[in-house]
Amino acid sequence: MIEGPYLVLGVLGVLATGLMAGVFYAFSVLVMRGLGALPPAQGVAAMKAINTSALTPAFMAVFLGTGALCAVIAVVTFVLWPEKGTVELLLGSGLYLVGAFGVTVAANVPRNDTLMKLEAGTSEAVRYWPTYVREWTLWNHIRAVASMAAAVTYALALV
């Protein structure tokens, strides 16, 4: 079993990435399904409101904090190279940083930015909405799986 600061970092890694996995999963299987069932104008308006509320400190602290924690775990592990759990700690960090944080920046945020520019009731928004829901949800599934894999990998580092 890993010890000292690695134990604390590993436990925090499991908790933070597990929390984000739950957020992403719930969004994919509950929120996006519900929004996708709405008429496009209502779905666009609701998602724009959600995207605005996601920029509040409550969510951003957890999302960015998890990314920062994973980066710290990776750097500390790489620099100090512990006897046990090294591969798992580095892999867990990479899974979250690339598969969740990176996908957010490269795939989900650009789609959100495009949606935010559209007026909810316009024909352009109505045409874009099904594409947005399909693509955004696919990338969100990837974030959920990557976050869960990171949590499991961090947990493996603890044993």
JSON list of C-alpha atoms in Angstrom, two decimals:
[
{"chain": "A", "resi": 1, "resn": "MET", "atom": "CA", "xyz": [0.00, 0.00, 0.00]},
{"chain": "A", "resi": 2, "resn": "ILE", "atom": "CA", "xyz": [1.18, 3.50, -0.75]},
{"chain": "A", "resi": 3, "resn": "GLU", "atom": "CA", "xyz": [1.94, 5.70, 2.23]},
{"chain": "A", "resi": 4, "resn": "GLY", "atom": "CA", "xyz": [2.32, 9.28, 3.36]},
{"chain": "A", "resi": 5, "resn": "PRO", "atom": "CA", "xyz": [1.32, 12.06, 1.01]},
{"chain": "A", "resi": 6, "resn": "TYR", "atom": "CA", "xyz": [0.65, 9.55, -1.77]},
{"chain": "A", "resi": 7, "resn": "LEU", "atom": "CA", "xyz": [-2.08, 7.97, 0.32]},
{"chain": "A", "resi": 8, "resn": "VAL", "atom": "CA", "xyz": [-3.74, 11.34, 0.87]},
{"chain": "A", "resi": 9, "resn": "LEU", "atom": "CA", "xyz": [-3.32, 12.35, -2.78]},
{"chain": "A", "resi": 10, "resn": "GLY", "atom": "CA", "xyz": [-4.65, 8.99, -3.95]},
{"chain": "A", "resi": 11, "resn": "VAL", "atom": "CA", "xyz": [-7.74, 9.17, -1.75]},
{"chain": "A", "resi": 12, "resn": "LEU", "atom": "CA", "xyz": [-8.41, 12.76, -2.86]},
{"chain": "A", "resi": 13, "resn": "GLY", "atom": "CA", "xyz": [-7.91, 11.65, -6.47]},
{"chain": "A", "resi": 14, "resn": "VAL", "atom": "CA", "xyz": [-10.47, 8.86, -6.09]},
{"chain": "A", "resi": 15, "resn": "LEU", "atom": "CA", "xyz": [-13.00, 11.21, -4.49]},
{"chain": "A", "resi": 16, "resn": "ALA", "atom": "CA", "xyz": [-12.56, 14.11, -6.92]},
{"chain": "A", "resi": 17, "resn": "THR", "atom": "CA", "xyz": [-12.50, 12.10, -10.15]},
{"chain": "A", "resi": 18, "resn": "GLY", "atom": "CA", "xyz": [-15.34, 9.91, -8.87]},
{"chain": "A", "resi": 19, "resn": "LEU", "atom": "CA", "xyz": [-17.41, 13.00, -8.14]},
{"chain": "A", "resi": 20, "resn": "MET", "atom": "CA", "xyz": [-16.78, 14.34, -11.64]},
{"chain": "A", "resi": 21, "resn": "ALA", "atom": "CA", "xyz": [-17.62, 10.93, -13.13]},
{"chain": "A", "resi": 22, "resn": "GLY", "atom": "CA", "xyz": [-20.97, 11.12, -11.37]},
{"chain": "A", "resi": 23, "resn": "VAL", "atom": "CA", "xyz": [-21.63, 14.64, -12.60]},
{"chain": "A", "resi": 24, "resn": "PHE", "atom": "CA", "xyz": [-20.79, 13.73, -16.20]},
{"chain": "A", "resi": 25, "resn": "TYR", "atom": "CA", "xyz": [-22.76, 10.47, -16.05]},
{"chain": "A", "resi": 26, "resn": "ALA", "atom": "CA", "xyz": [-25.87, 12.12, -14.59]},
{"chain": "A", "resi": 27, "resn": "PHE", "atom": "CA", "xyz": [-25.67, 14.82, -17.22]},
{"chain": "A", "resi": 28, "resn": "SER", "atom": "CA", "xyz": [-25.48, 12.27, -20.03]},
{"chain": "A", "resi": 29, "resn": "VAL", "atom": "CA", "xyz": [-28.23, 9.92, -18.91]},
{"chain": "A", "resi": 30, "resn": "LEU", "atom": "CA", "xyz": [-30.61, 12.37, -17.26]},
{"chain": "A", "resi": 31, "resn": "VAL", "atom": "CA", "xyz": [-30.14, 15.99, -18.22]},
{"chain": "A", "resi": 32, "resn": "MET", "atom": "CA", "xyz": [-29.28, 15.62, -21.91]},
{"chain": "A", "resi": 33, "resn": "ARG", "atom": "CA", "xyz": [-32.02, 13.05, -22.45]},
{"chain": "A", "resi": 34, "resn": "GLY", "atom": "CA", "xyz": [-34.53, 15.44, -20.90]},
{"chain": "A", "resi": 35, "resn": "LEU", "atom": "CA", "xyz": [-33.27, 18.42, -22.86]},
{"chain": "A", "resi": 36, "resn": "GLY", "atom": "CA", "xyz": [-33.22, 16.39, -26.08]},
{"chain": "A", "resi": 37, "resn": "ALA", "atom": "CA", "xyz": [-36.89, 15.52, -25.59]},
{"chain": "A", "resi": 38, "resn": "LEU", "atom": "CA", "xyz": [-37.88, 19.20, -25.45]},
{"chain": "A", "resi": 39, "resn": "PRO", "atom": "CA", "xyz": [-38.83, 21.21, -28.51]},
{"chain": "A", "resi": 40, "resn": "PRO", "atom": "CA", "xyz": [-35.56, 22.64, -29.92]},
{"chain": "A", "resi": 41, "resn": "ALA", "atom": "CA", "xyz": [-36.22, 26.25, -28.90]},
{"chain": "A", "resi": 42, "resn": "GLN", "atom": "CA", "xyz": [-36.84, 25.19, -25.30]},
{"chain": "A", "resi": 43, "resn": "GLY", "atom": "CA", "xyz": [-33.88, 22.81, -25.28]},
{"chain": "A", "resi": 44, "resn": "VAL", "atom": "CA", "xyz": [-31.53, 25.50, -26.60]},
{"chain": "A", "resi": 45, "resn": "ALA", "atom": "CA", "xyz": [-32.79, 28.04, -24.05]},
{"chain": "A", "resi": 46, "resn": "ALA", "atom": "CA", "xyz": [-32.44, 25.55, -21.18]},
{"chain": "A", "resi": 47, "resn": "MET", "atom": "CA", "xyz": [-28.94, 24.43, -22.19]},
{"chain": "A", "resi": 48, "resn": "LYS", "atom": "CA", "xyz": [-27.80, 28.03, -22.54]},
{"chain": "A", "resi": 49, "resn": "ALA", "atom": "CA", "xyz": [-29.03, 28.66, -18.99]},
{"chain": "A", "resi": 50, "resn": "ILE", "atom": "CA", "xyz": [-27.22, 25.53, -17.74]},
{"chain": "A", "resi": 51, "resn": "ASN", "atom": "CA", "xyz": [-24.00, 26.56, -19.49]},
{"chain": "A", "resi": 52, "resn": "THR", "atom": "CA", "xyz": [-24.19, 29.96, -17.85]},
{"chain": "A", "resi": 53, "resn": "SER", "atom": "CA", "xyz": [-24.78, 28.45, -14.41]},
{"chain": "A", "resi": 54, "resn": "ALA", "atom": "CA", "xyz": [-21.83, 26.06, -14.90]},
{"chain": "A", "resi": 55, "resn": "LEU", "atom": "CA", "xyz": [-19.50, 29.06, -14.83]},
{"chain": "A", "resi": 56, "resn": "THR", "atom": "CA", "xyz": [-20.28, 29.74, -11.18]},
{"chain": "A", "resi": 57, "resn": "PRO", "atom": "CA", "xyz": [-17.65, 29.16, -8.47]},
{"chain": "A", "resi": 58, "resn": "ALA", "atom": "CA", "xyz": [-19.51, 26.14, -7.06]},
{"chain": "A", "resi": 59, "resn": "PHE", "atom": "CA", "xyz": [-19.02, 24.03, -10.18]},
{"chain": "A", "resi": 60, "resn": "MET", "atom": "CA", "xyz": [-15.79, 25.56, -11.45]},
{"chain": "A", "resi": 61, "resn": "ALA", "atom": "CA", "xyz": [-14.02, 24.97, -8.10]},
{"chain": "A", "resi": 62, "resn": "VAL", "atom": "CA", "xyz": [-14.76, 21.25, -8.31]},
{"chain": "A", "resi": 63, "resn": "PHE", "atom": "CA", "xyz": [-14.04, 20.92, -12.04]},
{"chain": "A", "resi": 64, "resn": "LEU", "atom": "CA", "xyz": [-10.86, 23.00, -12.08]},
{"chain": "A", "resi": 65, "resn": "GLY", "atom": "CA", "xyz": [-9.84, 21.79, -8.64]},
{"chain": "A", "resi": 66, "resn": "THR", "atom": "CA", "xyz": [-9.99, 18.18, -9.83]},
{"chain": "A", "resi": 67, "resn": "GLY", "atom": "CA", "xyz": [-7.82, 19.06, -12.82]},
{"chain": "A", "resi": 68, "resn": "ALA", "atom": "CA", "xyz": [-5.33, 20.85, -10.58]},
{"chain": "A", "resi": 69, "resn": "LEU", "atom": "CA", "xyz": [-5.28, 17.94, -8.12]},
{"chain": "A", "resi": 70, "resn": "CYS", "atom": "CA", "xyz": [-4.61, 15.46, -10.95]},
{"chain": "A", "resi": 71, "resn": "ALA", "atom": "CA", "xyz": [-1.79, 17.67, -12.23]},
{"chain": "A", "resi": 72, "resn": "VAL", "atom": "CA", "xyz": [-0.27, 17.86, -8.73]},
{"chain": "A", "resi": 73, "resn": "ILE", "atom": "CA", "xyz": [-0.52, 14.08, -8.33]},
{"chain": "A", "resi": 74, "resn": "ALA", "atom": "CA", "xyz": [1.20, 13.58, -11.70]},
{"chain": "A", "resi": 75, "resn": "VAL", "atom": "CA", "xyz": [4.01, 16.05, -10.99]},
{"chain": "A", "resi": 76, "resn": "VAL", "atom": "CA", "xyz": [4.67, 14.83, -7.44]},
{"chain": "A", "resi": 77, "resn": "THR", "atom": "CA", "xyz": [4.62, 11.21, -8.60]},
{"chain": "A", "resi": 78, "resn": "PHE", "atom": "CA", "xyz": [6.88, 11.87, -11.57]},
{"chain": "A", "resi": 79, "resn": "VAL", "atom": "CA", "xyz": [9.39, 13.92, -9.57]},
{"chain": "A", "resi": 80, "resn": "LEU", "atom": "CA", "xyz": [9.55, 11.73, -6.45]},
{"chain": "A", "resi": 81, "resn": "TRP", "atom": "CA", "xyz": [8.81, 8.36, -8.13]},
{"chain": "A", "resi": 82, "resn": "PRO", "atom": "CA", "xyz": [7.38, 6.35, -5.21]},
{"chain": "A", "resi": 83, "resn": "GLU", "atom": "CA", "xyz": [8.13, 2.66, -4.78]},
{"chain": "A", "resi": 84, "resn": "LYS", "atom": "CA", "xyz": [4.47, 1.67, -5.14]},
{"chain": "A", "resi": 85, "resn": "GLY", "atom": "CA", "xyz": [1.53, 3.01, -7.13]},
{"chain": "A", "resi": 86, "resn": "THR", "atom": "CA", "xyz": [3.57, 5.06, -9.59]},
{"chain": "A", "resi": 87, "resn": "VAL", "atom": "CA", "xyz": [1.98, 3.71, -12.75]},
{"chain": "A", "resi": 88, "resn": "GLU", "atom": "CA", "xyz": [-1.53, 3.92, -11.32]},
{"chain": "A", "resi": 89, "resn": "LEU", "atom": "CA", "xyz": [-1.08, 7.49, -10.06]},
{"chain": "A", "resi": 90, "resn": "LEU", "atom": "CA", "xyz": [0.33, 8.67, -13.39]},
{"chain": "A", "resi": 91, "resn": "LEU", "atom": "CA", "xyz": [-2.29, 6.80, -15.40]},
{"chain": "A", "resi": 92, "resn": "GLY", "atom": "CA", "xyz": [-5.15, 8.10, -13.25]},
{"chain": "A", "resi": 93, "resn": "SER", "atom": "CA", "xyz": [-3.90, 11.65, -13.71]},
{"chain": "A", "resi": 94, "resn": "GLY", "atom": "CA", "xyz": [-3.54, 11.21, -17.47]},
{"chain": "A", "resi": 95, "resn": "LEU", "atom": "CA", "xyz": [-7.00, 9.70, -17.83]},
{"chain": "A", "resi": 96, "resn": "TYR", "atom": "CA", "xyz": [-8.64, 12.66, -16.12]},
{"chain": "A", "resi": 97, "resn": "LEU", "atom": "CA", "xyz": [-6.45, 15.40, -17.57]},
{"chain": "A", "resi": 98, "resn": "VAL", "atom": "CA", "xyz": [-6.79, 14.16, -21.16]},
{"chain": "A", "resi": 99, "resn": "GLY", "atom": "CA", "xyz": [-10.09, 12.27, -21.12]},
{"chain": "A", "resi": 100, "resn": "ALA", "atom": "CA", "xyz": [-12.14, 14.67, -19.02]},
{"chain": "A", "resi": 101, "resn": "PHE", "atom": "CA", "xyz": [-10.42, 18.04, -18.79]},
{"chain": "A", "resi": 102, "resn": "GLY", "atom": "CA", "xyz": [-8.91, 17.93, -22.29]},
{"chain": "A", "resi": 103, "resn": "VAL", "atom": "CA", "xyz": [-12.14, 16.71, -23.88]},
{"chain": "A", "resi": 104, "resn": "THR", "atom": "CA", "xyz": [-14.03, 19.50, -22.13]},
{"chain": "A", "resi": 105, "resn": "VAL", "atom": "CA", "xyz": [-11.71, 22.12, -23.60]},
{"chain": "A", "resi": 106, "resn": "ALA", "atom": "CA", "xyz": [-11.42, 20.57, -27.07]},
{"chain": "A", "resi": 107, "resn": "ALA", "atom": "CA", "xyz": [-14.94, 19.25, -27.65]},
{"chain": "A", "resi": 108, "resn": "ASN", "atom": "CA", "xyz": [-17.64, 20.35, -25.20]},
{"chain": "A", "resi": 109, "resn": "VAL", "atom": "CA", "xyz": [-16.72, 24.01, -24.71]},
{"chain": "A", "resi": 110, "resn": "PRO", "atom": "CA", "xyz": [-16.52, 24.80, -28.46]},
{"chain": "A", "resi": 111, "resn": "ARG", "atom": "CA", "xyz": [-20.01, 23.31, -28.91]},
{"chain": "A", "resi": 112, "resn": "ASN", "atom": "CA", "xyz": [-21.25, 25.35, -25.95]},
{"chain": "A", "resi": 113, "resn": "ASP", "atom": "CA", "xyz": [-19.73, 28.49, -27.45]},
{"chain": "A", "resi": 114, "resn": "THR", "atom": "CA", "xyz": [-21.49, 27.84, -30.76]},
{"chain": "A", "resi": 115, "resn": "LEU", "atom": "CA", "xyz": [-24.80, 27.26, -28.99]},
{"chain": "A", "resi": 116, "resn": "MET", "atom": "CA", "xyz": [-24.42, 30.43, -26.90]},
{"chain": "A", "resi": 117, "resn": "LYS", "atom": "CA", "xyz": [-24.22, 32.50, -30.08]},
{"chain": "A", "resi": 118, "resn": "LEU", "atom": "CA", "xyz": [-27.59, 31.24, -31.32]},
{"chain": "A", "resi": 119, "resn": "GLU", "atom": "CA", "xyz": [-30.95, 32.74, -30.46]},
{"chain": "A", "resi": 120, "resn": "ALA", "atom": "CA", "xyz": [-33.15, 29.97, -29.06]},
{"chain": "A", "resi": 121, "resn": "GLY", "atom": "CA", "xyz": [-36.11, 30.30, -31.45]},
{"chain": "A", "resi": 122, "resn": "THR", "atom": "CA", "xyz": [-34.26, 30.84, -34.72]},
{"chain": "A", "resi": 123, "resn": "SER", "atom": "CA", "xyz": [-34.20, 28.33, -37.55]},
{"chain": "A", "resi": 124, "resn": "GLU", "atom": "CA", "xyz": [-30.41, 28.12, -37.21]},
{"chain": "A", "resi": 125, "resn": "ALA", "atom": "CA", "xyz": [-30.73, 27.09, -33.55]},
{"chain": "A", "resi": 126, "resn": "VAL", "atom": "CA", "xyz": [-33.47, 24.57, -34.37]},
{"chain": "A", "resi": 127, "resn": "ARG", "atom": "CA", "xyz": [-31.25, 22.99, -37.07]},
{"chain": "A", "resi": 128, "resn": "TYR", "atom": "CA", "xyz": [-28.16, 22.92, -34.83]},
{"chain": "A", "resi": 129, "resn": "TRP", "atom": "CA", "xyz": [-29.88, 21.54, -31.72]},
{"chain": "A", "resi": 130, "resn": "PRO", "atom": "CA", "xyz": [-30.06, 17.80, -32.69]},
{"chain": "A", "resi": 131, "resn": "THR", "atom": "CA", "xyz": [-26.41, 17.87, -33.80]},
{"chain": "A", "resi": 132, "resn": "TYR", "atom": "CA", "xyz": [-25.41, 19.63, -30.60]},
{"chain": "A", "resi": 133, "resn": "VAL", "atom": "CA", "xyz": [-27.25, 17.13, -28.38]},
{"chain": "A", "resi": 134, "resn": "ARG", "atom": "CA", "xyz": [-25.80, 14.11, -30.21]},
{"chain": "A", "resi": 135, "resn": "GLU", "atom": "CA", "xyz": [-22.19, 15.35, -30.38]},
{"chain": "A", "resi": 136, "resn": "TRP", "atom": "CA", "xyz": [-22.07, 17.02, -26.98]},
{"chain": "A", "resi": 137, "resn": "THR", "atom": "CA", "xyz": [-23.52, 13.95, -25.29]},
{"chain": "A", "resi": 138, "resn": "LEU", "atom": "CA", "xyz": [-21.07, 11.62, -27.04]},
{"chain": "A", "resi": 139, "resn": "TRP", "atom": "CA", "xyz": [-18.13, 13.66, -25.80]},
{"chain": "A", "resi": 140, "resn": "ASN", "atom": "CA", "xyz": [-19.72, 13.85, -22.35]},
{"chain": "A", "resi": 141, "resn": "HIS", "atom": "CA", "xyz": [-19.92, 10.03, -22.26]},
{"chain": "A", "resi": 142, "resn": "ILE", "atom": "CA", "xyz": [-16.17, 10.01, -22.91]},
{"chain": "A", "resi": 143, "resn": "ARG", "atom": "CA", "xyz": [-15.62, 12.43, -20.03]},
{"chain": "A", "resi": 144, "resn": "ALA", "atom": "CA", "xyz": [-17.71, 10.22, -17.73]},
{"chain": "A", "resi": 145, "resn": "VAL", "atom": "CA", "xyz": [-15.84, 7.05, -18.69]},
{"chain": "A", "resi": 146, "resn": "ALA", "atom": "CA", "xyz": [-12.43, 8.73, -18.43]},
{"chain": "A", "resi": 147, "resn": "SER", "atom": "CA", "xyz": [-13.28, 10.16, -15.00]},
{"chain": "A", "resi": 148, "resn": "MET", "atom": "CA", "xyz": [-14.52, 6.80, -13.74]},
{"chain": "A", "resi": 149, "resn": "ALA", "atom": "CA", "xyz": [-11.42, 5.07, -15.12]},
{"chain": "A", "resi": 150, "resn": "ALA", "atom": "CA", "xyz": [-9.27, 7.67, -13.35]},
{"chain": "A", "resi": 151, "resn": "ALA", "atom": "CA", "xyz": [-11.09, 7.03, -10.06]},
{"chain": "A", "resi": 152, "resn": "VAL", "atom": "CA", "xyz": [-10.65, 3.26, -10.42]},
{"chain": "A", "resi": 153, "resn": "THR", "atom": "CA", "xyz": [-6.99, 3.68, -11.35]},
{"chain": "A", "resi": 154, "resn": "TYR", "atom": "CA", "xyz": [-6.33, 5.92, -8.36]},
{"chain": "A", "resi": 155, "resn": "ALA", "atom": "CA", "xyz": [-8.11, 3.37, -6.16]},
{"chain": "A", "resi": 156, "resn": "LEU", "atom": "CA", "xyz": [-5.81, 0.65, -7.51]},
{"chain": "A", "resi": 157, "resn": "ALA", "atom": "CA", "xyz": [-2.85, 2.76, -6.44]},
{"chain": "A", "resi": 158, "resn": "LEU", "atom": "CA", "xyz": [-4.09, 2.55, -2.87]},
{"chain": "A", "resi": 159, "resn": "VAL", "atom": "CA", "xyz": [-3.89, -1.25, -2.62]}
]
